[in-house]
GROMACS .gro file of C-alpha atoms in nm:
model
  324
    1MET     CA    1  10.916  11.905  10.126
    2ARG     CA    2  10.851  11.526  10.111
    3ILE     CA    3  10.771  11.385   9.770
    4VAL     CA    4  10.634  11.062   9.625
    5PHE     CA    5  10.731  11.013   9.265
    6PHE     CA    6  10.523  10.810   9.015
    7GLY     CA    7  10.674  10.709   8.684
    8THR     CA    8  10.774  10.424   8.446
    9PRO     CA    9  10.998  10.501   8.141
   10GLU     CA   10  11.337  10.651   8.074
   11PHE     CA   11  11.175  10.999   8.032
   12ALA     CA   12  11.041  10.974   8.387
   13ALA     CA   13  11.363  10.837   8.533
   14SER     CA   14  11.539  11.151   8.418
   15GLN     CA   15  11.302  11.369   8.623
   16LEU     CA   16  11.331  11.141   8.920
   17GLU     CA   17  11.715  11.186   8.917
   18ALA     CA   18  11.682  11.564   8.873
   19ILE     CA   19  11.459  11.595   9.177
   20TYR     CA   20  11.689  11.378   9.382
   21LYS     CA   21  12.000  11.573   9.282
   22LYS     CA   22  11.830  11.902   9.389
   23GLY     CA   23  11.818  11.766   9.738
   24TYR     CA   24  11.441  11.704   9.771
   25ASP     CA   25  11.329  11.437  10.011
   26VAL     CA   26  11.197  11.162   9.779
   27ALA     CA   27  11.015  10.948  10.043
   28ALA     CA   28  10.907  10.683   9.798
   29VAL     CA   29  10.893  10.588   9.423
   30VAL     CA   30  10.589  10.419   9.266
   31THR     CA   31  10.626  10.235   8.939
   32VAL     CA   32  10.468   9.945   8.753
   33PRO     CA   33  10.528   9.579   8.858
   34ASP     CA   34  10.810   9.390   8.682
   35LYS     CA   35  10.690   9.235   8.358
   36PRO     CA   36  10.813   8.946   8.146
   37ALA     CA   37  10.977   9.070   7.827
   38GLY     CA   38  11.179   8.936   7.538
   39ARG     CA   39  11.209   8.586   7.400
   40GLY     CA   40  11.311   8.441   7.733
   41LYS     CA   41  11.024   8.609   7.917
   42GLN     CA   42  11.253   8.727   8.195
   43LEU     CA   43  11.112   8.981   8.431
   44ARG     CA   44  11.202   9.332   8.328
   45GLU     CA   45  11.224   9.632   8.573
   46SER     CA   46  11.100   9.970   8.461
   47ASP     CA   47  11.356  10.246   8.400
   48VAL     CA   48  11.217  10.430   8.700
   49LYS     CA   49  11.271  10.129   8.932
   50ILE     CA   50  11.628  10.091   8.806
   51LYS     CA   51  11.697  10.456   8.870
   52ALA     CA   52  11.535  10.449   9.211
   53GLN     CA   53  11.746  10.155   9.309
   54GLU     CA   54  12.060  10.337   9.193
   55LEU     CA   55  11.959  10.624   9.420
   56ALA     CA   56  11.877  10.389   9.709
   57LEU     CA   57  11.513  10.506   9.719
   58PRO     CA   58  11.222  10.288   9.839
   59VAL     CA   59  11.006  10.152   9.559
   60LEU     CA   60  10.642  10.056   9.559
   61GLN     CA   61  10.500   9.847   9.277
   62PRO     CA   62  10.125   9.799   9.322
   63GLU     CA   63   9.923   9.573   9.091
   64LYS     CA   64   9.611   9.788   9.170
   65LEU     CA   65   9.628  10.147   9.265
   66LYS     CA   66   9.314  10.126   9.479
   67ASP     CA   67   9.448   9.836   9.683
   68GLU     CA   68   9.397   9.914  10.054
   69VAL     CA   69   9.751   9.807  10.154
   70PHE     CA   70   9.909  10.040   9.886
   71VAL     CA   71   9.676  10.331   9.987
   72SER     CA   72   9.783  10.278  10.352
   73GLN     CA   73  10.147  10.261  10.260
   74LEU     CA   74  10.114  10.602  10.079
   75LYS     CA   75   9.940  10.759  10.370
   76ALA     CA   76  10.205  10.648  10.597
   77VAL     CA   77  10.468  10.826  10.388
   78ASN     CA   78  10.305  11.160  10.480
   79ALA     CA   79  10.425  11.332  10.166
   80ASP     CA   80  10.354  11.696  10.096
   81VAL     CA   81  10.323  11.654   9.714
   82PHE     CA   82  10.304  11.375   9.447
   83VAL     CA   83  10.488  11.410   9.118
   84VAL     CA   84  10.363  11.203   8.819
   85VAL     CA   85  10.541  11.151   8.484
   86ALA     CA   86  10.432  10.899   8.233
   87PHE     CA   87  10.234  10.677   8.459
   88ARG     CA   88   9.888  10.535   8.477
   89MET     CA   89   9.585  10.742   8.548
   90LEU     CA   90   9.560  10.781   8.928
   91PRO     CA   91   9.230  10.736   9.114
   92GLU     CA   92   9.105  11.024   9.326
   93VAL     CA   93   9.193  10.841   9.644
   94ILE     CA   94   9.558  10.880   9.540
   95TRP     CA   95   9.586  11.209   9.375
   96ALA     CA   96   9.377  11.392   9.636
   97MET     CA   97   9.592  11.266   9.917
   98PRO     CA   98   9.888  11.510   9.947
   99PRO     CA   99   9.815  11.846  10.110
  100LYS     CA  100  10.004  12.040   9.833
  101GLY     CA  101   9.848  11.845   9.557
  102THR     CA  102   9.954  11.605   9.280
  103PHE     CA  103  10.100  11.741   8.960
  104ASN     CA  104  10.188  11.579   8.624
  105LEU     CA  105  10.447  11.654   8.364
  106HIS     CA  106  10.317  11.610   8.012
  107ALA     CA  107  10.517  11.628   7.691
  108SER     CA  108  10.300  11.875   7.505
  109LEU     CA  109  10.169  12.224   7.531
  110LEU     CA  110   9.831  12.137   7.685
  111PRO     CA  111   9.546  12.136   7.593
  112GLN     CA  112   9.695  12.007   7.264
  113TYR     CA  113   9.796  11.645   7.237
  114ARG     CA  114   9.632  11.483   7.536
  115GLY     CA  115   9.713  11.118   7.553
  116ALA     CA  116   9.992  10.867   7.574
  117ALA     CA  117  10.197  10.957   7.265
  118PRO     CA  118  10.210  11.334   7.245
  119ILE     CA  119  10.569  11.359   7.106
  120ASN     CA  120  10.494  11.119   6.816
  121HIS     CA  121  10.165  11.285   6.719
  122ALA     CA  122  10.299  11.637   6.731
  123ILE     CA  123  10.566  11.548   6.471
  124MET     CA  124  10.329  11.329   6.265
  125ASN     CA  125  10.096  11.636   6.234
  126GLY     CA  126  10.386  11.860   6.118
  127GLU     CA  127  10.384  12.086   6.425
  128LYS     CA  128  10.648  12.361   6.430
  129LYS     CA  129  10.661  12.385   6.809
  130THR     CA  130  10.579  12.184   7.116
  131GLY     CA  131  10.696  12.176   7.486
  132VAL     CA  132  10.603  12.050   7.824
  133THR     CA  133  10.336  12.129   8.074
  134THR     CA  134  10.305  12.077   8.443
  135PHE     CA  135   9.951  12.063   8.580
  136PHE     CA  136   9.751  11.955   8.880
  137LEU     CA  137   9.569  11.623   8.837
  138ASN     CA  138   9.198  11.604   8.857
  139LYS     CA  139   8.944  11.331   8.770
  140ASP     CA  140   8.971  11.372   8.390
  141ILE     CA  141   9.291  11.273   8.217
  142ASP     CA  142   9.527  11.562   8.109
  143THR     CA  143   9.277  11.830   8.177
  144GLY     CA  144   9.388  11.987   8.515
  145GLU     CA  145   9.493  12.342   8.597
  146ILE     CA  146   9.824  12.446   8.434
  147ILE     CA  147  10.107  12.546   8.652
  148LEU     CA  148  10.399  12.589   8.411
  149GLN     CA  149  10.471  12.553   8.041
  150LYS     CA  150  10.799  12.556   7.847
  151GLU     CA  151  10.811  12.578   7.466
  152THR     CA  152  11.060  12.455   7.209
  153GLU     CA  153  11.079  12.459   6.825
  154ILE     CA  154  11.059  12.137   6.637
  155GLY     CA  155  11.329  12.104   6.370
  156GLU     CA  156  11.205  12.055   6.001
  157SER     CA  157  11.360  11.708   5.982
  158GLU     CA  158  11.369  11.624   6.359
  159ASP     CA  159  11.247  11.284   6.462
  160VAL     CA  160  11.091  11.151   6.782
  161GLY     CA  161  11.431  11.029   6.912
  162SER     CA  162  11.584  11.378   6.911
  163LEU     CA  163  11.283  11.560   7.031
  164TYR     CA  164  11.222  11.303   7.310
  165ASP     CA  165  11.573  11.363   7.441
  166ARG     CA  166  11.531  11.737   7.423
  167LEU     CA  167  11.195  11.735   7.594
  168MET     CA  168  11.321  11.514   7.868
  169LEU     CA  169  11.585  11.772   7.969
  170ILE     CA  170  11.337  12.056   7.933
  171GLY     CA  171  11.103  11.847   8.157
  172ASN     CA  172  11.374  11.816   8.418
  173ASP     CA  173  11.378  12.199   8.447
  174ALA     CA  174  11.003  12.221   8.444
  175VAL     CA  175  10.963  11.980   8.734
  176ILE     CA  176  11.218  12.150   8.942
  177GLU     CA  177  11.074  12.492   8.880
  178THR     CA  178  10.723  12.361   8.963
  179LEU     CA  179  10.841  12.206   9.293
  180LYS     CA  180  11.002  12.531   9.390
  181MET     CA  181  10.681  12.728   9.309
  182ILE     CA  182  10.471  12.484   9.512
  183GLU     CA  183  10.716  12.480   9.802
  184ASN     CA  184  10.718  12.863   9.819
  185GLY     CA  185  10.345  12.892   9.753
  186ASN     CA  186  10.437  13.152   9.481
  187PHE     CA  187  10.233  13.047   9.181
  188SER     CA  188   9.899  13.073   9.016
  189THR     CA  189   9.727  12.823   8.790
  190THR     CA  190   9.556  12.864   8.458
  191SER     CA  191   9.272  12.663   8.316
  192GLN     CA  192   9.360  12.482   7.993
  193ASN     CA  193   9.076  12.676   7.804
  194GLU     CA  194   9.228  13.004   7.923
  195ALA     CA  195   9.580  12.900   7.823
  196ALA     CA  196   9.493  12.826   7.464
  197PRO     CA  197   9.128  12.930   7.385
  198ASN     CA  198   9.171  12.882   7.014
  199ALA     CA  199   9.381  12.574   7.007
  200ILE     CA  200   9.300  12.292   6.780
  201LEU     CA  201   9.275  11.989   7.009
  202HIS     CA  202   9.458  11.685   6.866
  203PRO     CA  203   9.432  11.352   7.045
  204ALA     CA  204   9.751  11.160   7.104
  205PRO     CA  205   9.656  10.801   7.175
  206LYS     CA  206   9.891  10.509   7.229
  207ILE     CA  207  10.034  10.386   6.897
  208PHE     CA  208  10.013  10.019   6.791
  209LYS     CA  209  10.170   9.834   6.502
  210GLU     CA  210   9.859   9.862   6.293
  211ASP     CA  211   9.885  10.241   6.324
  212CYS     CA  212  10.229  10.244   6.175
  213TYR     CA  213  10.176  10.154   5.813
  214ILE     CA  214  10.230  10.436   5.563
  215ASP     CA  215   9.936  10.535   5.358
  216TRP     CA  216  10.089  10.594   5.020
  217SER     CA  217   9.775  10.770   4.884
  218GLN     CA  218   9.841  11.071   5.116
  219SER     CA  219  10.058  11.368   5.033
  220VAL     CA  220  10.434  11.325   5.025
  221GLU     CA  221  10.489  11.572   5.315
  222THR     CA  222  10.235  11.381   5.523
  223ALA     CA  223  10.436  11.057   5.470
  224PHE     CA  224  10.755  11.243   5.555
  225ASN     CA  225  10.615  11.368   5.882
  226PHE     CA  226  10.462  11.015   5.966
  227ILE     CA  227  10.800  10.854   5.919
  228ARG     CA  228  10.983  11.099   6.138
  229GLY     CA  229  10.702  11.094   6.399
  230LEU     CA  230  10.755  10.721   6.441
  231SER     CA  231  11.144  10.710   6.423
  232PRO     CA  232  11.320  10.533   6.576
  233TYR     CA  233  11.040  10.364   6.760
  234PRO     CA  234  10.790  10.202   6.686
  235ALA     CA  235  10.901  10.293   6.324
  236ALA     CA  236  10.690  10.351   6.013
  237HIS     CA  237  10.613  10.031   5.829
  238THR     CA  238  10.536   9.949   5.465
  239ILE     CA  239  10.521   9.646   5.236
  240PHE     CA  240  10.705   9.631   4.906
  241ARG     CA  241  10.557   9.394   4.645
  242SER     CA  242  10.693   9.292   4.310
  243THR     CA  243  10.503   9.202   3.996
  244ASP     CA  244  10.608   8.831   4.035
  245GLY     CA  245  10.451   8.801   4.378
  246LYS     CA  246  10.744   8.864   4.610
  247SER     CA  247  10.698   9.090   4.918
  248LEU     CA  248  10.915   9.260   5.177
  249GLU     CA  249  10.809   9.427   5.504
  250ILE     CA  250  11.022   9.733   5.564
  251LYS     CA  251  11.067   9.974   5.847
  252ILE     CA  252  11.160  10.330   5.737
  253PHE     CA  253  11.355  10.548   5.981
  254LYS     CA  254  11.471  10.837   5.768
  255SER     CA  255  11.346  10.999   5.444
  256SER     CA  256  11.342  11.312   5.241
  257PHE     CA  257  11.078  11.439   4.986
  258GLU     CA  258  11.044  11.642   4.670
  259LYS     CA  259  10.715  11.790   4.565
  260LYS     CA  260  10.617  11.756   4.200
  261ASP     CA  261  10.324  11.830   3.963
  262ASN     CA  262  10.140  11.597   3.719
  263ILE     CA  263  10.210  11.274   3.907
  264ASN     CA  264  10.106  10.935   3.765
  265ASP     CA  265  10.155  10.574   3.880
  266ILE     CA  266  10.116  10.646   4.255
  267ALA     CA  267  10.302  10.411   4.489
  268THR     CA  268  10.539  10.288   4.230
  269ILE     CA  269  10.911  10.240   4.314
  270LEU     CA  270  11.172  10.451   4.148
  271THR     CA  271  11.530  10.324   4.179
  272ASP     CA  272  11.857  10.286   3.997
  273GLY     CA  273  11.933   9.969   4.197
  274LYS     CA  274  12.238  10.136   4.345
  275SER     CA  275  12.202  10.460   4.516
  276PHE     CA  276  11.844  10.583   4.551
  277LEU     CA  277  11.502  10.437   4.633
  278LYS     CA  278  11.194  10.649   4.595
  279VAL     CA  279  10.816  10.598   4.625
  280ARG     CA  280  10.607  10.812   4.382
  281MET     CA  281  10.317  10.982   4.565
  282ARG     CA  282  10.027  11.191   4.446
  283ASP     CA  283  10.219  11.519   4.480
  284GLY     CA  284  10.585  11.425   4.480
  285ASP     CA  285  10.856  11.160   4.543
  286LEU     CA  286  10.952  11.034   4.884
  287SER     CA  287  11.323  10.920   4.913
  288ILE     CA  288  11.393  10.646   5.153
  289LEU     CA  289  11.729  10.697   5.325
  290THR     CA  290  11.753  10.461   5.616
  291LEU     CA  291  11.550  10.135   5.650
  292GLN     CA  292  11.533   9.789   5.801
  293GLN     CA  293  11.416   9.476   5.632
  294ALA     CA  294  11.241   9.223   5.866
  295GLY     CA  295  11.502   9.015   6.040
  296LYS     CA  296  11.794   9.228   5.936
  297LYS     CA  297  11.981   9.527   6.078
  298THR     CA  298  11.912   9.888   6.010
  299MET     CA  299  12.105  10.013   5.700
  300ASN     CA  300  12.137  10.303   5.462
  301VAL     CA  301  11.960  10.271   5.128
  302GLU     CA  302  12.279  10.199   4.931
  303ASP     CA  303  12.353   9.887   5.139
  304PHE     CA  304  11.991   9.776   5.113
  305LEU     CA  305  11.988   9.802   4.736
  306ARG     CA  306  12.323   9.626   4.715
  307GLY     CA  307  12.191   9.317   4.885
  308THR     CA  308  11.831   9.323   4.752
  309HIS     CA  309  11.860   9.379   4.373
  310PHE     CA  310  11.566   9.604   4.360
  311ASP     CA  311  11.426   9.729   4.023
  312GLY     CA  312  11.118   9.915   3.893
  313SER     CA  313  10.894   9.609   3.911
  314TRP     CA  314  10.812   9.673   4.278
  315ASN     CA  315  10.533   9.879   4.429
  316ALA     CA  316  10.470  10.022   4.777
  317PHE     CA  317  10.163   9.866   4.933
  318SER     CA  318   9.913  10.011   5.195
  319PRO     CA  319   9.715   9.725   5.360
  320GLU     CA  320   9.353   9.764   5.272
  321LYS     CA  321   9.224   9.643   5.605
  322ILE     CA  322   9.395   9.937   5.770
  323PHE     CA  323   9.311  10.220   5.519
  324SER     CA  324   8.977  10.105   5.390
   0.00000   0.00000   0.00000
């Protein structure tokens, strides 16, 4: 069975390698064009392109997916099935091309968490389980008929970095199983409405920096989930301000929380200046454990306090333009 693989990030590169190692005929790999990155603006190749080159697979990098030359190149490959992982939305002229269809691997239990950042949003919302879904593409994003789903529990303090790695490996198995099912013709599909008729549908849009600031007026558990749902990247942000006008922008990577009653002085900083740093919230205290000050390396809270001379004159700040 001849395959064309579409993908961009590390997550997708793992599935590409799994398919190749199972002996499937990967006739071509499609990924994004090289893009300038970093201070030097040097061209950066996608993780999928790097992996394809390691495996000596032909790579296509179209600027436009409807480009006639690219469409002709795909037709000439004469593939049986297309596999898509973390790539752009494909036009119908592409996804309808292979005789056995085009399927996508998505890192959620569809129909929940449709969008570009399902892993982040699942943790931010405090979900207890998630998984991966393979489904056939259609004209609407992340809505096609489900082929296969695999579930996994989310640890109480697990962050995106850990869950991403686990789902990547689970995704490898899901893609291989799906290919076997399609190759043998031994499968049936389920509509997303039938798969989870009572599911609460959560959007999972791409996350930008302005989405990463902690709203200290929310519950302490919500802030805890928000932090781990953005750790290690792009990371939850906050601004600390002192009564004398100083300010620090901070990324928070790891925290813990303790619920309390009768809270006053929301968003004030509690610290002994040596070993702990907490933010008082409306229903408890959030302890900051690992953080990074702008322009400095990531450090534990003890090292941060040793070099910053923090005291109780500071407050945690939520930018009004974001939360107003």
